[in-house]
Amino acid sequence: MTAGRRLASLWAVAVFASAATPAAAAAPAGLRPPGLKPEPSSAEAGMWGESDREEAHVRTSAELDQDPALTAYVRGVVCKIAAEYCGELRVYVLDRPFLNATTAPNGYVEVWSGLMLRAQTEDELAYVLGHEVSHFARNHSIERYRTLKTTSNVVLALQVGVTLGAVVAMSGAANSGTVNAGDTIDSISRAAQSMNDLIYLAGMARFYGFSRENETEADRLGYERAVAAGYSPSAGADLWTYVVAETNASEFPTVRKAEARGSVFNTHPITADRIAALSNLGGPPGGAPNLTARRSYRATIRSHLGPWLKDDLRRRDFGETLRLLDRLEEEGEDLGILEFYRGETHRLRRQDGDAAAALSAYRAATTHEDAPPAAWRELAEALRKQGDRPGAVQALQAYLVHAPNAPDRWLAEASLKSLTAPESP
Amino acid sequence: MSRQIRLTATVLTLMLLTSCASITSVPAGPLTLGEGHPATLDREWSDISTLTARTPQVRVLTIDGLALNRLYVAQGLKPGEGLTRPMAKDKPVPAYRKDMSPNEVIEFVSDSVAAQGYQRVETGELKPARLWGKDAVRIELTAKTETGLEVSGVAEAADIGGRLYLILYLAPSEHYFNTYLPSVEALFHSAA
Ligand SMILES: [Zn+2]
Ligand SMILES: [Zn+2]
């Protein structure tokens, strides 16, 4: 979504939540009553409508995951931990390679693929969703609104900073008269900003992130929800501990040094005290792994592993991706895919030792049934670079067997020809 | 949205006043890319390079605005350089590298498109091509804007003397892509 939309929706979320306080406060145990709807024609209703529009935008977003079974699965988990809100929470899985999930006051829930890829069991996913639902149930967005008021100047500056795409649209070009305002400006700013969105959101998270008190409370309530639904008590601490390990493996010193872990634009910063508090609740992380739970969760996300890992590489934080691959390989499953992406990560990183590491990962991938055909092509290239021409020829031939109709067949054939030609002096 | 437009107008005015950013006409006719590589445009384009985060060797041209058609002309990227400049140290952009395999050049083009904010970038047909007499690869692409609009692309790329030359055209699949495709093909042809 564009920064502008996101901003609008944050305003909506914040203002609505603020206005809804009396209703929420009147509910038992300080929780929002199920089925809460704003008074028609009230200001809250307008704000609710704003959240609805953001939801409509997400529904047509190119990032929306296209697998209905996956969405149904996540929805099922939400309903297990929040039966009372099941009818009003609508789940959207977005293919975004960052660990995040959000719940808007109108009941729209975003779950990013970066979270689904990092969860090792349904228990871990359920814990995060429980945390999100708890922000929703406690109307935590109020605090965000209070923060917002004091930072509106900063917001304005940021907004100016991200409208460059719209400037280009409006200033027109050779055929400026033919530009159709409205949609064009919108889509231009979207296209130009989408990547910047992530940077923008990083800034936003600093201003809109929930307070530590809210995080601690959502952790505790989320924990209680997940455990009451039968999920593992250590799941939360297990996942956050892993996230800390992943950020420690980051390519970038700024990420490694950050006190709050998780993706930088995560509005739920993970800190050591949060992990400690969770460990006190549910016992320390790192108990005996529940292999059945892991295998069953893996089966659910299996068909997405390749695309999600490819997305993850777009972050170009190769240290984190390698740590993630270590985690994904713990069960010894999906090694053809995982070793292929390990090879890709080393190939893209190009530091000392990466060429050899890429070669051995590609070689390992090709020994497994689920290796993508590109594993043979990349193995060939790695061998060619090492000077192993017979090995490269053999791997390229295997590539053509595995992908006889590949669009780059002509490239592979040209490469074969040069590899089998007598070596030039 | 009206508030945003007003803000935008202000930004535009500021940018034009400071004159560091400008839109210039690129008339039909010959142009030289990089170190003396000739090509010919068969129609007028607008050069909006200074309004974008491009690297210095990259020109960004358009006819109807960036959303409707855009032409990136990379005139010899050095190793380590990408189509655009990174916004931050921990947000690197795809970069051209020394000794890239042809598949890595294709990957660089497709990753660079994704780094412009396009989603679901897929390469389609790949064909051999020539740029200034050197081996090049022609890449067809499809992608979506964040709002789900289908986009098509075509590119030709070649490593010439350790530098990457790239001509990349992107436009919405419906109507716009085909409208200016002949001009882009003519440009490719003039640079063969
Ligand atoms: Zn959006
Ligand atoms: Zn939170």
Coordinates of C-alpha atoms and ligand atoms in Angstrom, one line a residue:
Chain A
M1 CA 0.0 0.0 0.0
T2 CA 1.2 3.5 -0.5
A3 CA 2.5 5.6 2.3
G4 CA -0.4 8.0 1.8
R5 CA -3.0 5.3 2.2
R6 CA -1.2 3.9 5.1
L7 CA -1.1 7.3 6.7
A8 CA -4.8 7.8 6.1
S9 CA -5.6 4.5 7.6
L10 CA -3.4 5.1 10.6
W11 CA -5.3 8.3 11.2
A12 CA -8.5 6.4 10.8
V13 CA -7.5 3.7 13.2
A14 CA -6.2 6.1 15.8
V15 CA -9.1 8.5 15.7
F16 CA -11.7 5.8 15.6
A17 CA -10.2 3.9 18.5
S18 CA -10.1 7.1 20.5
A19 CA -13.7 7.8 19.9
A20 CA -14.7 4.2 20.7
T21 CA -13.1 4.3 24.1
P22 CA -16.4 4.6 26.1
A23 CA -17.9 1.6 24.5
A24 CA -14.8 -0.5 25.0
A25 CA -14.5 0.7 28.6
A26 CA -18.0 -0.4 29.3
A27 CA -17.3 -4.0 28.1
P28 CA -16.5 -6.7 30.6
A29 CA -12.9 -7.0 31.7
G30 CA -11.9 -4.0 29.6
L31 CA -12.4 -5.9 26.4
R32 CA -14.1 -4.7 23.3
P33 CA -17.6 -6.3 22.9
P34 CA -17.9 -8.6 19.9
G35 CA -19.7 -7.1 17.0
L36 CA -18.9 -3.5 18.0
K37 CA -20.2 -1.1 15.3
P38 CA -20.0 2.7 15.4
E39 CA -23.1 4.8 15.4
P40 CA -24.3 5.4 11.9
S41 CA -23.6 9.0 10.8
S42 CA -21.1 9.5 13.6
A43 CA -17.6 10.6 13.0
E44 CA -16.4 7.1 14.0
A45 CA -18.5 5.6 11.2
G46 CA -16.6 7.8 8.8
M47 CA -13.3 6.6 10.2
W48 CA -14.5 3.0 10.1
G49 CA -15.3 3.6 6.4
E50 CA -11.8 4.8 5.9
S51 CA -10.5 1.4 7.3
D52 CA -13.0 -0.3 5.0
R53 CA -11.5 1.5 2.0
E54 CA -8.0 0.5 3.0
E55 CA -9.3 -3.1 3.2
A56 CA -10.8 -2.8 -0.3
H57 CA -7.4 -1.5 -1.5
V58 CA -5.7 -4.6 0.0
R59 CA -8.2 -6.8 -1.7
T60 CA -7.0 -5.8 -5.1
S61 CA -3.3 -5.4 -4.1
A62 CA -0.8 -7.3 -6.2
E63 CA 0.8 -8.5 -3.0
L64 CA -2.3 -10.3 -1.9
D65 CA -1.5 -14.0 -1.7
Q66 CA -3.4 -16.0 -4.3
D67 CA -3.9 -19.2 -2.4
P68 CA -7.4 -19.4 -0.8
A69 CA -6.5 -22.5 1.2
L70 CA -3.7 -20.6 2.9
T71 CA -6.0 -17.7 3.8
A72 CA -8.6 -20.1 5.1
Y73 CA -6.0 -21.8 7.2
V74 CA -4.9 -18.6 8.9
R75 CA -8.5 -17.6 9.4
G76 CA -9.1 -21.0 11.1
V77 CA -6.3 -20.2 13.5
V78 CA -7.7 -16.8 14.2
C79 CA -11.1 -18.3 15.0
K80 CA -9.5 -20.9 17.3
I81 CA -7.9 -18.2 19.5
A82 CA -10.6 -15.6 19.2
A83 CA -13.9 -17.4 18.7
E84 CA -15.9 -14.4 20.0
Y85 CA -14.5 -12.2 17.2
C86 CA -14.4 -14.9 14.5
G87 CA -17.3 -13.4 12.6
E88 CA -15.9 -9.9 12.4
L89 CA -12.2 -10.6 11.7
R90 CA -11.3 -10.8 8.0
V91 CA -7.9 -12.2 7.1
Y92 CA -5.6 -11.2 4.2
V93 CA -2.3 -12.8 3.6
L94 CA 0.1 -10.5 1.9
D95 CA 3.3 -11.8 0.2
R96 CA 5.7 -9.3 1.9
P97 CA 9.0 -10.7 3.1
F98 CA 8.9 -9.0 6.5
L99 CA 7.7 -10.4 9.8
N100 CA 4.5 -8.4 10.5
A101 CA 0.8 -8.7 11.2
T102 CA -1.8 -6.0 12.0
T103 CA -5.4 -5.8 12.9
A104 CA -7.5 -2.7 12.1
P105 CA -10.4 -1.6 14.4
N106 CA -12.9 -2.5 11.6
G107 CA -11.7 -6.1 11.9
Y108 CA -9.4 -6.4 8.9
V109 CA -6.3 -8.5 9.6
E110 CA -3.1 -8.4 7.6
V111 CA -0.7 -11.3 7.9
W112 CA 2.6 -10.9 6.0
S113 CA 4.3 -13.9 4.4
G114 CA 7.5 -13.0 6.2
L115 CA 5.8 -14.1 9.4
M116 CA 4.4 -17.3 8.0
L117 CA 7.8 -18.3 6.6
R118 CA 9.5 -17.8 10.0
A119 CA 6.9 -19.5 12.2
Q120 CA 8.0 -23.1 12.7
T121 CA 4.7 -24.4 14.0
E122 CA 1.0 -23.3 14.0
D123 CA 1.6 -22.6 17.7
E124 CA 4.0 -19.8 16.9
L125 CA 1.7 -18.3 14.3
A126 CA -1.2 -18.6 16.8
Y127 CA 0.8 -16.8 19.4
V128 CA 1.4 -13.8 17.1
L129 CA -2.2 -13.7 15.9
G130 CA -3.2 -13.8 19.6
H131 CA -1.0 -10.8 20.2
E132 CA -2.6 -9.0 17.3
V133 CA -6.2 -9.9 18.4
S134 CA -5.3 -8.6 21.9
H135 CA -4.3 -5.2 20.5
F136 CA -7.7 -5.2 18.7
A137 CA -9.6 -6.4 21.8
R138 CA -8.0 -3.8 24.0
N139 CA -8.3 -0.9 21.4
H140 CA -4.6 -0.2 21.8
S141 CA -4.6 2.2 18.9
I142 CA -5.6 5.0 21.3
E143 CA -2.0 5.3 22.4
R144 CA -1.0 5.5 18.8
Y145 CA -3.3 8.5 18.4
R146 CA -1.7 10.3 21.3
T147 CA 1.7 9.8 19.8
L148 CA 0.4 10.9 16.5
K149 CA -0.7 14.3 17.8
T150 CA 2.7 15.2 18.9
T151 CA 4.4 14.1 15.7
S152 CA 2.2 15.5 13.1
N153 CA 4.9 17.9 11.8
V154 CA 7.2 15.0 11.3
V155 CA 4.4 13.2 9.5
L156 CA 3.8 16.2 7.2
A157 CA 7.5 16.2 6.3
L158 CA 7.4 12.5 5.5
Q159 CA 4.4 13.0 3.4
V160 CA 6.0 15.7 1.3
G161 CA 9.0 13.4 1.0
V162 CA 7.1 10.6 -0.6
T163 CA 5.0 12.4 -3.2
L164 CA 7.7 12.6 -5.8
G165 CA 6.0 10.1 -8.0
A166 CA 2.9 12.2 -8.0
V167 CA 5.0 15.2 -8.9
V168 CA 6.1 13.4 -12.0
A169 CA 2.6 12.5 -12.9
M170 CA 1.3 16.0 -12.5
S171 CA 4.1 17.7 -14.2
G172 CA 3.2 15.6 -17.2
A173 CA 5.5 14.9 -20.1
A174 CA 5.5 15.0 -23.8
N175 CA 1.8 14.4 -24.0
S176 CA 0.9 16.0 -20.8
G177 CA -2.6 16.9 -21.9
T178 CA -3.6 13.3 -22.2
V179 CA -2.8 12.3 -18.6
N180 CA -5.8 11.3 -16.7
A181 CA -5.5 12.8 -13.3
G182 CA -7.1 10.7 -10.4
D183 CA -6.1 7.2 -11.1
T184 CA -2.9 8.1 -12.8
I185 CA -1.5 10.1 -10.0
D186 CA -2.6 7.4 -7.6
S187 CA -1.0 4.6 -9.5
I188 CA 2.1 6.5 -10.2
S189 CA 2.7 7.3 -6.6
R190 CA 2.0 3.7 -5.8
A191 CA 4.5 2.4 -8.3
A192 CA 7.1 4.9 -7.4
Q193 CA 6.6 4.5 -3.7
S194 CA 5.9 0.9 -3.1
M195 CA 9.5 0.0 -2.3
N196 CA 9.9 3.3 -0.5
D197 CA 6.9 2.3 1.5
L198 CA 9.1 0.0 3.4
I199 CA 11.4 2.8 4.3
Y200 CA 8.5 5.0 5.0
L201 CA 7.0 2.5 7.3
A202 CA 10.2 2.2 9.1
G203 CA 9.9 5.8 10.0
M204 CA 6.2 5.3 10.8
A205 CA 6.9 2.5 13.1
R206 CA 8.9 4.8 15.3
F207 CA 6.0 7.2 15.6
Y208 CA 3.1 4.7 15.6
G209 CA 4.6 1.7 17.2
F210 CA 2.7 0.5 20.3
S211 CA 4.1 1.4 23.6
R212 CA 6.1 -1.1 25.6
E213 CA 3.3 -1.4 28.1
N214 CA 0.9 -2.2 25.2
E215 CA 3.3 -4.7 23.8
T216 CA 3.7 -6.4 27.2
E217 CA 0.0 -6.5 27.7
A218 CA -0.6 -7.9 24.2
D219 CA 2.1 -10.5 24.8
R220 CA 0.4 -11.6 28.0
L221 CA -3.1 -11.6 26.6
G222 CA -2.0 -13.2 23.3
Y223 CA -0.2 -15.9 25.3
E224 CA -3.3 -16.6 27.4
R225 CA -5.5 -16.8 24.3
A226 CA -3.1 -19.2 22.5
V227 CA -2.6 -21.4 25.5
A228 CA -6.4 -21.5 26.2
A229 CA -6.8 -22.8 22.6
G230 CA -4.3 -25.6 23.3
Y231 CA -1.2 -24.1 21.8
S232 CA 2.3 -24.6 23.2
P233 CA 3.1 -22.2 26.1
S234 CA 6.7 -21.6 24.9
A235 CA 5.7 -20.7 21.3
G236 CA 6.0 -16.9 21.7
A237 CA 9.3 -17.0 23.5
D238 CA 10.6 -19.5 20.9
L239 CA 9.6 -17.3 17.9
W240 CA 11.0 -14.1 19.4
T241 CA 14.2 -15.8 20.4
Y242 CA 14.6 -16.9 16.8
V243 CA 13.9 -13.4 15.5
V244 CA 16.7 -12.1 17.7
A245 CA 19.1 -14.7 16.4
E246 CA 18.1 -13.8 12.8
T247 CA 18.7 -10.1 13.3
N248 CA 22.0 -10.9 15.0
A249 CA 23.0 -12.6 11.7
S250 CA 22.1 -9.5 9.6
E251 CA 24.4 -8.3 6.9
F252 CA 23.9 -4.7 8.3
P253 CA 25.4 -3.3 11.5
T254 CA 22.4 -1.0 12.0
V255 CA 20.1 -4.0 12.1
R256 CA 22.4 -6.1 14.4
K257 CA 22.8 -3.2 16.8
A258 CA 19.1 -2.2 17.0
E259 CA 17.7 -2.8 20.5
A260 CA 14.3 -3.6 19.2
R261 CA 14.4 -6.7 17.0
G262 CA 12.2 -7.9 14.2
S263 CA 11.9 -6.1 10.9
V264 CA 12.7 -2.5 11.3
F265 CA 9.3 -1.3 10.3
N266 CA 7.6 -3.7 12.6
T267 CA 5.2 -1.8 14.9
H268 CA 5.7 -4.4 17.6
P269 CA 9.4 -4.1 18.5
I270 CA 10.8 -7.2 20.1
T271 CA 13.0 -6.5 23.1
A272 CA 14.9 -8.7 25.5
D273 CA 12.5 -7.8 28.4
R274 CA 9.5 -9.0 26.3
I275 CA 11.2 -12.3 25.8
A276 CA 12.0 -12.6 29.4
A277 CA 8.4 -11.8 30.4
L278 CA 7.1 -14.4 28.0
S279 CA 9.6 -17.0 29.3
N280 CA 8.3 -16.3 32.8
L281 CA 4.8 -17.0 31.6
G282 CA 5.3 -20.1 29.5
G283 CA 8.7 -21.5 30.5
P284 CA 12.0 -20.8 28.7
P285 CA 12.3 -21.2 25.0
G286 CA 14.2 -24.1 23.4
G287 CA 12.3 -27.1 24.8
A288 CA 12.2 -30.3 22.9
P289 CA 10.9 -29.5 19.4
N290 CA 7.5 -30.9 18.6
L291 CA 8.3 -32.6 15.3
T292 CA 4.7 -33.4 14.5
A293 CA 3.6 -29.8 14.9
R294 CA 6.6 -28.6 12.7
R295 CA 5.9 -31.1 9.9
S296 CA 2.3 -30.4 9.8
Y297 CA 2.9 -26.6 9.7
R298 CA 5.5 -27.1 6.9
A299 CA 3.0 -29.1 4.9
T300 CA 0.6 -26.2 5.0
I301 CA 3.2 -23.6 3.7
R302 CA 5.2 -26.0 1.5
S303 CA 4.0 -24.8 -1.9
H304 CA 4.9 -21.2 -0.9
L305 CA 8.5 -21.9 0.3
G306 CA 10.2 -21.1 -3.1
P307 CA 8.3 -17.9 -3.9
W308 CA 8.6 -16.6 -0.3
L309 CA 12.4 -17.3 -0.2
K310 CA 12.7 -15.5 -3.5
D311 CA 10.9 -12.6 -2.0
D312 CA 13.1 -12.8 1.0
L313 CA 16.2 -12.4 -1.1
R314 CA 14.8 -9.1 -2.4
R315 CA 15.6 -7.7 1.0
R316 CA 19.3 -8.4 0.2
D317 CA 20.0 -9.1 3.8
F318 CA 21.9 -12.3 3.0
G319 CA 23.0 -13.0 6.6
E320 CA 19.4 -13.1 7.7
T321 CA 18.3 -15.3 4.8
L322 CA 21.1 -17.8 5.6
R323 CA 20.0 -17.9 9.3
L324 CA 16.4 -18.4 8.1
L325 CA 17.5 -21.2 5.9
D326 CA 19.2 -22.9 8.8
R327 CA 16.0 -22.8 10.7
L328 CA 13.9 -24.0 7.8
E329 CA 16.3 -27.0 7.3
E330 CA 16.0 -28.2 10.9
E331 CA 13.4 -30.8 10.1
G332 CA 15.5 -32.2 7.2
E333 CA 12.6 -31.6 4.8
D334 CA 12.4 -29.6 1.5
L335 CA 16.2 -29.8 1.1
G336 CA 16.1 -29.4 -2.7
I337 CA 14.3 -26.0 -2.5
L338 CA 16.1 -24.9 0.6
E339 CA 19.7 -25.8 -0.5
F340 CA 18.9 -24.2 -3.9
Y341 CA 18.1 -20.9 -2.1
R342 CA 21.1 -21.3 0.1
G343 CA 23.1 -21.4 -3.1
E344 CA 21.3 -18.4 -4.5
T345 CA 22.0 -16.4 -1.3
H346 CA 25.7 -17.1 -1.5
R347 CA 25.8 -16.5 -5.2
L348 CA 24.2 -13.1 -4.7
R349 CA 26.3 -12.1 -1.7
R350 CA 29.7 -12.6 -3.5
Q351 CA 31.9 -12.3 -0.5
D352 CA 34.9 -14.5 0.4
G353 CA 34.0 -18.1 0.4
D354 CA 30.6 -17.5 -1.1
A355 CA 31.5 -19.0 -4.5
A356 CA 32.5 -22.3 -2.9
A357 CA 29.5 -22.3 -0.5
A358 CA 27.1 -21.6 -3.4
L359 CA 28.6 -24.5 -5.4
S360 CA 28.3 -27.0 -2.5
A361 CA 24.7 -25.8 -1.8
Y362 CA 23.7 -26.2 -5.5
R363 CA 25.3 -29.6 -5.5
A364 CA 23.4 -30.7 -2.4
A365 CA 20.2 -29.4 -3.8
T366 CA 20.5 -31.5 -6.9
T367 CA 20.6 -34.7 -4.8
H368 CA 17.0 -34.1 -3.7
E369 CA 13.8 -34.8 -5.5
D370 CA 12.4 -31.3 -5.0
A371 CA 15.3 -29.4 -6.5
P372 CA 14.1 -26.7 -9.0
P373 CA 15.6 -27.2 -12.4
A374 CA 17.6 -23.9 -12.0
A375 CA 19.7 -25.7 -9.4
W376 CA 21.4 -27.7 -12.2
R377 CA 21.9 -24.5 -14.3
E378 CA 23.4 -22.6 -11.4
L379 CA 25.5 -25.7 -10.4
A380 CA 26.9 -25.6 -14.0
E381 CA 27.7 -22.0 -13.8
A382 CA 29.4 -22.4 -10.4
L383 CA 31.5 -25.4 -11.8
R384 CA 32.4 -23.4 -15.0
K385 CA 33.7 -20.5 -12.8
Q386 CA 35.8 -23.0 -10.9
G387 CA 37.2 -24.4 -14.2
D388 CA 35.5 -27.7 -14.0
R389 CA 34.3 -27.9 -17.6
P390 CA 33.2 -31.6 -17.7
G391 CA 31.3 -31.1 -14.5
A392 CA 29.6 -27.9 -15.9
V393 CA 28.7 -29.8 -19.1
Q394 CA 27.1 -32.6 -17.2
A395 CA 25.1 -30.2 -15.0
L396 CA 23.9 -28.2 -18.0
Q397 CA 22.8 -31.4 -19.7
A398 CA 20.9 -32.3 -16.6
Y399 CA 19.3 -28.8 -16.6
L400 CA 18.1 -29.3 -20.1
V401 CA 16.6 -32.7 -19.1
H402 CA 14.8 -31.1 -16.1
A403 CA 13.6 -28.0 -18.0
P404 CA 13.4 -29.0 -21.7
N405 CA 11.2 -26.0 -22.5
A406 CA 13.1 -23.4 -20.5
P407 CA 13.0 -19.9 -22.1
D408 CA 16.8 -19.7 -21.6
R409 CA 17.4 -23.1 -23.4
W410 CA 19.3 -21.2 -26.1
L411 CA 21.7 -19.8 -23.5
A412 CA 22.3 -23.2 -22.0
E413 CA 23.0 -24.6 -25.4
A414 CA 25.4 -21.8 -26.3
S415 CA 27.1 -22.3 -23.0
L416 CA 27.4 -26.1 -23.7
K417 CA 28.8 -25.4 -27.1
S418 CA 31.5 -23.1 -25.7
L419 CA 32.3 -25.6 -22.9
T420 CA 32.8 -28.5 -25.3
A421 CA 34.7 -26.5 -27.9
P422 CA 38.5 -27.0 -27.8
E423 CA 39.9 -24.6 -25.2
S424 CA 41.3 -21.4 -26.7
P425 CA 44.9 -20.7 -26.1
Chain B
M1 CA -6.4 13.5 -1.9
S2 CA -6.9 17.2 -2.6
R3 CA -4.6 18.0 0.3
Q4 CA -2.0 15.7 -1.2
I5 CA -2.3 17.4 -4.6
R6 CA -1.8 20.8 -3.0
L7 CA 1.3 19.5 -1.2
T8 CA 2.4 18.0 -4.4
A9 CA 2.0 21.2 -6.3
T10 CA 4.1 23.0 -3.7
V11 CA 6.8 20.4 -4.0
L12 CA 6.7 20.7 -7.8
T13 CA 7.0 24.5 -7.6
L14 CA 9.9 24.2 -5.2
M15 CA 11.7 21.7 -7.5
L16 CA 11.2 23.8 -10.6
L17 CA 12.5 26.9 -8.7
T18 CA 15.6 25.2 -7.5
S19 CA 16.2 24.1 -11.1
C20 CA 18.1 21.0 -9.9
A21 CA 15.1 19.0 -11.2
S22 CA 13.7 19.6 -14.7
I23 CA 11.9 17.9 -17.5
T24 CA 13.6 18.3 -20.8
S25 CA 12.4 17.3 -24.3
V26 CA 14.4 14.6 -26.1
P27 CA 13.5 15.2 -29.8
A28 CA 13.3 12.5 -32.4
G29 CA 16.7 11.9 -33.9
P30 CA 20.1 10.6 -33.1
L31 CA 21.5 10.3 -29.6
T32 CA 24.7 9.0 -28.2
L33 CA 24.7 6.5 -25.3
G34 CA 27.7 6.2 -23.0
E35 CA 31.0 6.2 -24.7
G36 CA 30.0 6.9 -28.3
H37 CA 27.3 4.3 -28.8
P38 CA 24.9 5.7 -31.3
A39 CA 21.1 5.2 -31.4
T40 CA 18.1 6.9 -32.8
L41 CA 14.8 7.9 -31.4
D42 CA 11.9 7.9 -33.9
R43 CA 9.7 10.2 -31.8
E44 CA 9.9 12.8 -29.0
W45 CA 10.3 11.6 -25.4
S46 CA 10.6 13.6 -22.2
D47 CA 13.6 13.2 -20.0
I48 CA 12.6 13.1 -16.4
S49 CA 15.8 11.7 -15.0
T50 CA 16.4 14.4 -12.5
L51 CA 13.0 13.8 -10.9
T52 CA 14.0 10.2 -10.1
A53 CA 16.5 8.4 -7.9
R54 CA 18.4 7.1 -10.9
T55 CA 22.1 6.6 -10.9
P56 CA 24.0 9.2 -13.1
Q57 CA 24.5 6.9 -16.1
V58 CA 20.8 6.2 -16.3
R59 CA 18.3 8.3 -18.2
V60 CA 14.6 7.9 -17.5
L61 CA 12.4 8.9 -20.4
T62 CA 8.6 8.9 -20.7
I63 CA 5.9 10.1 -23.1
D64 CA 2.7 10.2 -20.9
G65 CA 4.2 10.1 -17.4
L66 CA 6.0 7.4 -15.4
A67 CA 2.9 5.3 -14.8
L68 CA 1.9 5.0 -18.5
N69 CA 5.3 4.5 -20.1
R70 CA 8.9 4.6 -19.0
L71 CA 12.1 3.9 -20.7
Y72 CA 15.3 3.4 -18.7
V73 CA 18.5 3.8 -20.6
A74 CA 21.5 2.7 -18.7
Q75 CA 24.6 3.9 -20.5
G76 CA 27.3 1.7 -19.0
L77 CA 26.7 0.8 -15.4
K78 CA 29.9 0.1 -13.5
P79 CA 30.1 -2.9 -11.1
G80 CA 28.3 -2.0 -7.9
E81 CA 25.9 0.4 -9.6
G82 CA 22.2 -0.2 -10.0
L83 CA 19.4 1.5 -12.0
T84 CA 18.6 3.6 -8.9
R85 CA 20.6 4.8 -6.0
P86 CA 20.1 3.0 -2.6
M87 CA 18.0 5.0 -0.2
A88 CA 20.0 3.8 2.8
K89 CA 23.0 1.6 3.6
D90 CA 20.9 -1.2 4.8
K91 CA 18.5 -1.0 1.8
P92 CA 20.8 -1.9 -1.0
V93 CA 19.4 -2.0 -4.6
P94 CA 20.2 -4.7 -7.1
A95 CA 23.6 -3.9 -8.6
Y96 CA 25.5 -4.9 -11.7
R97 CA 28.5 -7.0 -10.9
K98 CA 31.7 -8.0 -12.5
D99 CA 31.6 -11.2 -14.6
M100 CA 27.8 -11.7 -14.4
S101 CA 26.6 -14.7 -16.3
P102 CA 23.9 -14.0 -18.9
N103 CA 21.4 -15.4 -16.4
E104 CA 22.6 -13.0 -13.8
V105 CA 22.1 -10.1 -16.2
I106 CA 18.5 -11.3 -16.7
E107 CA 18.1 -11.6 -13.0
F108 CA 19.6 -8.1 -12.5
V109 CA 17.0 -6.6 -15.0
S110 CA 14.1 -8.4 -13.3
D111 CA 15.2 -7.6 -9.8
S112 CA 15.7 -3.9 -10.8
V113 CA 12.1 -3.8 -12.1
A114 CA 11.0 -5.2 -8.7
A115 CA 13.1 -2.6 -6.9
Q116 CA 11.1 0.1 -8.7
G117 CA 8.1 -1.0 -6.7
Y118 CA 6.6 -3.5 -9.2
Q119 CA 5.2 -6.7 -7.9
R120 CA 5.1 -10.3 -9.3
V121 CA 7.9 -9.6 -11.8
E122 CA 8.3 -12.5 -14.1
T123 CA 10.5 -12.9 -17.1
G124 CA 8.9 -14.4 -20.2
E125 CA 10.5 -15.0 -23.5
L126 CA 14.3 -14.6 -23.7
K127 CA 16.1 -14.1 -27.0
P128 CA 19.6 -13.4 -28.3
A129 CA 20.0 -9.8 -29.5
R130 CA 22.8 -7.4 -30.5
L131 CA 23.7 -4.0 -29.0
W132 CA 26.4 -2.2 -31.0
G133 CA 27.6 -5.4 -32.5
K134 CA 28.0 -7.2 -29.1
D135 CA 26.0 -10.2 -27.8
A136 CA 23.0 -9.0 -25.9
V137 CA 19.9 -10.6 -24.4
R138 CA 16.4 -9.5 -25.1
I139 CA 14.1 -10.0 -22.1
E140 CA 10.3 -9.9 -22.0
L141 CA 8.7 -9.2 -18.7
T142 CA 5.4 -9.0 -16.9
A143 CA 4.6 -7.4 -13.6
K144 CA 1.9 -5.8 -11.6
T145 CA 1.7 -2.4 -10.0
E146 CA 0.9 -2.5 -6.3
T147 CA -2.7 -1.9 -7.1
G148 CA -2.8 -4.9 -9.4
L149 CA -2.5 -3.2 -12.8
E150 CA -0.8 -5.5 -15.3
V151 CA 2.4 -4.2 -16.7
S152 CA 4.5 -5.5 -19.6
G153 CA 8.1 -4.8 -20.3
V154 CA 10.9 -5.5 -22.8
A155 CA 14.6 -4.9 -22.4
E156 CA 17.9 -5.5 -24.1
A157 CA 21.0 -5.7 -22.1
A158 CA 24.7 -6.3 -22.9
D159 CA 27.9 -6.3 -21.0
I160 CA 30.3 -4.2 -23.1
G161 CA 33.8 -3.9 -21.8
G162 CA 32.8 -4.6 -18.2
R163 CA 30.0 -2.1 -18.2
L164 CA 26.3 -2.8 -18.5
Y165 CA 24.2 -1.2 -21.2
L166 CA 20.5 -1.6 -20.8
I167 CA 17.4 -0.3 -22.5
L168 CA 14.3 -1.2 -20.6
Y169 CA 10.7 -0.2 -21.5
L170 CA 7.8 -0.7 -19.1
A171 CA 4.1 0.2 -19.7
P172 CA 0.6 -1.0 -18.6
S173 CA -0.2 -4.1 -20.7
E174 CA -3.5 -2.7 -21.8
H175 CA -3.2 -0.2 -24.6
Y176 CA 0.0 1.7 -23.5
F177 CA 2.6 -1.1 -24.0
N178 CA 1.7 -1.8 -27.6
T179 CA 1.2 1.9 -28.4
Y180 CA 4.9 2.8 -28.1
L181 CA 6.4 -0.6 -28.6
P182 CA 7.2 0.1 -32.3
S183 CA 9.2 3.2 -31.2
V184 CA 11.1 1.1 -28.6
E185 CA 11.8 -1.6 -31.3
A186 CA 13.1 1.1 -33.6
L187 CA 15.4 2.2 -30.8
F188 CA 16.6 -1.3 -30.3
H189 CA 17.1 -1.7 -34.0
S190 CA 19.1 1.6 -34.2
A191 CA 21.4 0.3 -31.5
A192 CA 22.0 -3.1 -32.9
Ligands
ZN1 ZN -1.5 -0.6 0.2
ZN2 ZN 2.1 -5.6 19.3

